Amino acid sequence: DAGVIQSPRHEVTEMGQEVTLRCKPISGHNSLFWYRQTMMRGLELLIYFNNNVPIDDSGMPEDRFSAKMPNASFSTLKIQPSEPRDSAVYFCASGILAFYNEQFFGPGTRLTVL
Amino acid sequence: GENVEQHPSTLSVQEGDSAVIKCTYSDSASNYFPWYKQELGKGPQLIIDIRSNVGEKKDQRIAVTLNKTAKHFSLHITETQPEDSAVYFCAPPPKGGADGLTFGKGTHLIIQP
């Protein structure tokens, strides 16, 4: 298995532009998580899905952030419009819906908003 | 929500010595206690976990101990090696393990040759 796949790996954009981050979870996994990592705030959970349904989006910082999971093999995190403070590494993770289960992280997308 | 504190933030040890990282949590309902390791440029990876009905778990050179009364659990690494250099996170999820993880701030472990 290739593991969790994220694209792009690096994204540089200008303030005000729309940014779309993509994630392909591990086949057979039915939970998907989006995290953000910064030096100041560490690793934060943004939103997660179980069986393609958003369960908790309380970590999404603002209405500028939105996430979708149209099917079991694809999810997007969109920022519109982007701001410099959105600069961070965004991780997608997947797992099997159950208690006590491991989450498998992708390599992350490093976003820089100028 | 879960309040997680991790200590120390940086730990430097000589190769071959032991390292201990401690994590305290606030949610009494927590019953699953994982440790993740993040190497430079990569996503976190689970290295060991423990459930609340167990006090200690060991896997080769790493071990995790749990004190539910005091609400803390610790990561122990013995006979440290250069490849142990990384950032380590405790990540007790609230309400069990089916939800997203609440990560501590991380401990940067440096193994000195």
CSV table of C-alpha atoms in Angstrom, one decimal:
chain,number,residue,atom,x,y,z
A,1,ASP,CA,0.0,0.0,0.0
A,2,ALA,CA,1.3,3.5,-0.8
A,3,GLY,CA,0.1,5.0,2.4
A,4,VAL,CA,-1.8,8.2,2.7
A,5,ILE,CA,-1.2,10.4,-0.4
A,6,GLN,CA,-1.3,14.2,-0.2
A,7,SER,CA,-1.0,16.7,-3.0
A,8,PRO,CA,0.6,19.1,-3.6
A,9,ARG,CA,3.6,18.6,-1.3
A,10,HIS,CA,4.4,22.3,-1.4
A,11,GLU,CA,2.2,25.2,-2.3
A,12,VAL,CA,3.1,28.9,-2.4
A,13,THR,CA,0.4,31.3,-3.1
A,14,GLU,CA,-0.5,34.9,-2.6
A,15,MET,CA,-2.9,36.3,-0.1
A,16,GLY,CA,-6.5,36.2,-1.3
A,17,GLN,CA,-6.0,33.2,-3.6
A,18,GLU,CA,-8.0,30.0,-3.2
A,19,VAL,CA,-6.0,27.0,-2.1
A,20,THR,CA,-7.1,23.4,-2.4
A,21,LEU,CA,-5.3,20.6,-0.6
A,22,ARG,CA,-6.0,17.0,-1.6
A,23,CYS,CA,-5.8,13.7,0.2
A,24,LYS,CA,-6.2,10.0,-0.7
A,25,PRO,CA,-6.6,7.8,2.3
A,26,ILE,CA,-5.4,4.2,2.6
A,27,SER,CA,-7.7,1.9,0.9
A,28,GLY,CA,-10.1,0.3,3.3
A,29,HIS,CA,-9.9,3.0,5.9
A,30,ASN,CA,-13.2,4.7,6.8
A,31,SER,CA,-12.0,7.6,9.0
A,32,LEU,CA,-10.2,10.6,7.7
A,33,PHE,CA,-8.6,13.5,9.6
A,34,TRP,CA,-7.2,16.9,8.7
A,35,TYR,CA,-4.6,18.4,11.0
A,36,ARG,CA,-2.6,21.6,10.8
A,37,GLN,CA,0.9,22.0,12.3
A,38,THR,CA,2.6,25.4,13.1
A,39,MET,CA,5.4,26.3,15.5
A,40,MET,CA,3.1,28.4,17.6
A,41,ARG,CA,0.1,26.1,17.9
A,42,GLY,CA,1.6,22.7,17.3
A,43,LEU,CA,-0.6,20.0,15.8
A,44,GLU,CA,-4.2,20.8,15.7
A,45,LEU,CA,-7.2,18.7,14.6
A,46,LEU,CA,-9.3,20.7,12.0
A,47,ILE,CA,-12.0,18.3,11.0
A,48,TYR,CA,-12.6,14.6,10.7
A,49,PHE,CA,-14.9,12.3,8.7
A,50,ASN,CA,-16.3,8.8,9.5
A,51,ASN,CA,-17.7,6.9,6.5
A,52,ASN,CA,-17.4,10.1,4.4
A,53,VAL,CA,-19.6,12.1,6.8
A,54,PRO,CA,-18.1,15.1,8.7
A,55,ILE,CA,-18.3,14.4,12.4
A,56,ASP,CA,-16.6,17.3,14.1
A,57,ASP,CA,-15.5,20.5,12.4
A,58,SER,CA,-15.0,22.5,15.6
A,59,GLY,CA,-11.3,22.9,14.9
A,60,MET,CA,-11.8,24.6,11.6
A,61,PRO,CA,-10.5,28.1,12.3
A,62,GLU,CA,-12.9,30.2,10.2
A,63,ASP,CA,-15.5,30.1,7.5
A,64,ARG,CA,-12.7,30.5,5.0
A,65,PHE,CA,-11.9,26.9,5.6
A,66,SER,CA,-14.0,24.1,4.2
A,67,ALA,CA,-13.5,20.3,3.7
A,68,LYS,CA,-15.3,17.7,1.7
A,69,MET,CA,-15.1,14.0,1.3
A,70,PRO,CA,-17.2,13.1,-1.8
A,71,ASN,CA,-16.2,9.4,-1.6
A,72,ALA,CA,-14.1,7.0,0.4
A,73,SER,CA,-11.0,7.6,-1.5
A,74,PHE,CA,-10.7,11.3,-1.8
A,75,SER,CA,-10.9,14.4,0.4
A,76,THR,CA,-10.2,18.1,0.0
A,77,LEU,CA,-9.4,21.0,2.3
A,78,LYS,CA,-10.1,24.4,0.8
A,79,ILE,CA,-9.1,27.8,2.0
A,80,GLN,CA,-10.8,30.8,0.3
A,81,PRO,CA,-9.5,33.4,0.5
A,82,SER,CA,-6.1,32.5,1.9
A,83,GLU,CA,-4.2,34.7,4.4
A,84,PRO,CA,-0.5,34.7,5.5
A,85,ARG,CA,-1.5,33.3,8.9
A,86,ASP,CA,-2.7,30.1,7.2
A,87,SER,CA,0.9,29.2,6.4
A,88,ALA,CA,1.5,25.8,8.0
A,89,VAL,CA,2.0,22.2,7.2
A,90,TYR,CA,-1.4,20.5,6.7
A,91,PHE,CA,-1.6,16.7,7.4
A,92,CYS,CA,-4.2,14.2,6.3
A,93,ALA,CA,-4.5,11.0,8.3
A,94,SER,CA,-6.7,8.0,7.9
A,95,GLY,CA,-7.7,5.0,10.1
A,96,ILE,CA,-10.2,2.3,10.7
A,97,LEU,CA,-13.3,3.5,12.6
A,98,ALA,CA,-13.0,2.0,16.1
A,99,PHE,CA,-11.7,2.8,19.5
A,100,TYR,CA,-8.0,2.6,20.2
A,101,ASN,CA,-7.0,2.6,16.6
A,102,GLU,CA,-3.9,4.0,14.9
A,103,GLN,CA,-4.0,6.9,12.6
A,104,PHE,CA,-1.8,6.8,9.6
A,105,PHE,CA,-0.4,10.2,8.5
A,106,GLY,CA,0.4,11.4,5.0
A,107,PRO,CA,3.6,13.4,4.3
A,108,GLY,CA,1.9,16.7,4.6
A,109,THR,CA,1.4,19.8,2.4
A,110,ARG,CA,3.6,22.8,3.3
A,111,LEU,CA,1.5,25.9,2.5
A,112,THR,CA,3.1,29.3,2.3
A,113,VAL,CA,0.8,32.3,1.8
A,114,LEU,CA,2.7,35.5,0.9
B,1,GLY,CA,-12.0,19.2,25.6
B,2,GLU,CA,-8.8,17.4,26.5
B,3,ASN,CA,-5.9,19.5,28.0
B,4,VAL,CA,-2.6,17.9,27.3
B,5,GLU,CA,0.8,18.9,28.7
B,6,GLN,CA,4.1,17.4,27.7
B,7,HIS,CA,7.5,17.7,29.4
B,8,PRO,CA,10.2,18.4,28.6
B,9,SER,CA,10.0,20.4,25.4
B,10,THR,CA,13.6,19.5,24.6
B,11,LEU,CA,15.7,16.6,25.8
B,12,SER,CA,19.3,15.9,25.0
B,13,VAL,CA,20.9,12.6,26.0
B,14,GLN,CA,24.1,10.7,25.2
B,15,GLU,CA,23.8,7.8,22.9
B,16,GLY,CA,23.2,4.7,24.8
B,17,ASP,CA,21.5,6.5,27.8
B,18,SER,CA,17.8,6.4,28.5
B,19,ALA,CA,15.2,9.1,27.8
B,20,VAL,CA,11.9,9.7,29.6
B,21,ILE,CA,9.1,12.0,28.3
B,22,LYS,CA,6.0,12.7,30.5
B,23,CYS,CA,2.5,13.6,29.4
B,24,THR,CA,-0.3,14.8,31.6
B,25,TYR,CA,-4.0,15.0,30.6
B,26,SER,CA,-7.2,16.3,32.0
B,27,ASP,CA,-10.0,14.2,30.7
B,28,SER,CA,-10.8,11.5,33.3
B,29,ALA,CA,-12.7,9.6,30.6
B,30,SER,CA,-9.5,9.1,28.5
B,31,ASN,CA,-8.8,5.4,28.1
B,32,TYR,CA,-6.3,5.3,25.3
B,33,PHE,CA,-2.8,6.7,25.4
B,34,PRO,CA,-0.6,6.7,22.2
B,35,TRP,CA,2.8,8.1,21.5
B,36,TYR,CA,3.7,9.3,18.0
B,37,LYS,CA,7.1,10.0,16.6
B,38,GLN,CA,7.7,12.6,13.9
B,39,GLU,CA,10.9,12.7,11.9
B,40,LEU,CA,12.0,15.8,10.0
B,41,GLY,CA,9.8,16.3,6.9
B,42,LYS,CA,7.4,13.5,7.7
B,43,GLY,CA,4.1,13.0,9.3
B,44,PRO,CA,3.7,11.6,12.8
B,45,GLN,CA,3.9,7.8,13.2
B,46,LEU,CA,2.5,5.7,16.0
B,47,ILE,CA,5.3,4.0,18.0
B,48,ILE,CA,3.5,2.6,21.0
B,49,ASP,CA,0.1,2.9,22.8
B,50,ILE,CA,-1.5,1.7,25.9
B,51,ARG,CA,-5.1,1.2,27.1
B,52,SER,CA,-6.4,2.2,30.5
B,53,ASN,CA,-6.7,-1.4,31.8
B,54,VAL,CA,-2.9,-1.8,31.5
B,55,GLY,CA,-0.2,-0.1,33.6
B,56,GLU,CA,2.8,-0.7,31.4
B,57,LYS,CA,3.6,-1.9,27.9
B,58,LYS,CA,7.0,-2.6,26.4
B,59,ASP,CA,8.1,-3.1,22.8
B,60,GLN,CA,11.9,-3.7,22.5
B,61,ARG,CA,13.6,-0.5,23.6
B,62,ILE,CA,10.5,1.6,24.1
B,63,ALA,CA,7.9,1.4,26.9
B,64,VAL,CA,4.9,3.4,28.1
B,65,THR,CA,3.7,3.5,31.7
B,66,LEU,CA,0.3,4.8,32.8
B,67,ASN,CA,-0.8,6.4,36.1
B,68,LYS,CA,-4.5,6.9,35.8
B,69,THR,CA,-4.9,8.3,39.3
B,70,ALA,CA,-2.4,11.0,38.6
B,71,LYS,CA,-3.5,11.4,35.0
B,72,HIS,CA,-0.1,11.0,33.4
B,73,PHE,CA,1.7,8.6,31.2
B,74,SER,CA,5.3,8.4,30.1
B,75,LEU,CA,7.4,7.2,27.2
B,76,HIS,CA,10.7,5.5,28.1
B,77,ILE,CA,13.4,4.8,25.5
B,78,THR,CA,16.4,2.8,26.6
B,79,GLU,CA,19.8,2.4,24.9
B,80,THR,CA,19.1,5.4,22.7
B,81,GLN,CA,20.4,5.4,19.2
B,82,PRO,CA,20.9,8.2,16.7
B,83,GLU,CA,17.8,7.2,14.8
B,84,ASP,CA,15.8,8.0,17.9
B,85,SER,CA,16.4,11.7,17.3
B,86,ALA,CA,12.9,13.1,16.4
B,87,VAL,CA,10.0,15.0,17.9
B,88,TYR,CA,7.7,12.8,20.1
B,89,PHE,CA,4.1,13.6,20.8
B,90,CYS,CA,1.6,12.2,23.3
B,91,ALA,CA,-1.9,12.3,21.8
B,92,PRO,CA,-4.7,11.1,24.2
B,93,PRO,CA,-8.0,11.4,22.3
B,94,PRO,CA,-11.0,12.5,24.2
B,95,LYS,CA,-13.9,10.1,24.5
B,96,GLY,CA,-11.8,7.1,23.6
B,97,GLY,CA,-10.0,6.5,20.3
B,98,ALA,CA,-12.6,7.0,17.6
B,99,ASP,CA,-12.2,10.7,17.4
B,100,GLY,CA,-9.4,13.0,16.4
B,101,LEU,CA,-6.3,13.2,18.5
B,102,THR,CA,-5.3,16.0,20.9
B,103,PHE,CA,-1.5,16.3,20.5
B,104,GLY,CA,0.8,17.6,23.2
B,105,LYS,CA,3.3,20.3,22.2
B,106,GLY,CA,6.0,17.7,21.5
B,107,THR,CA,9.4,16.9,22.8
B,108,HIS,CA,12.4,17.3,20.7
B,109,LEU,CA,14.7,14.4,21.5
B,110,ILE,CA,18.4,14.9,20.6
B,111,ILE,CA,20.7,12.0,20.8
B,112,GLN,CA,24.3,13.2,21.2
B,113,PRO,CA,27.0,10.9,19.7
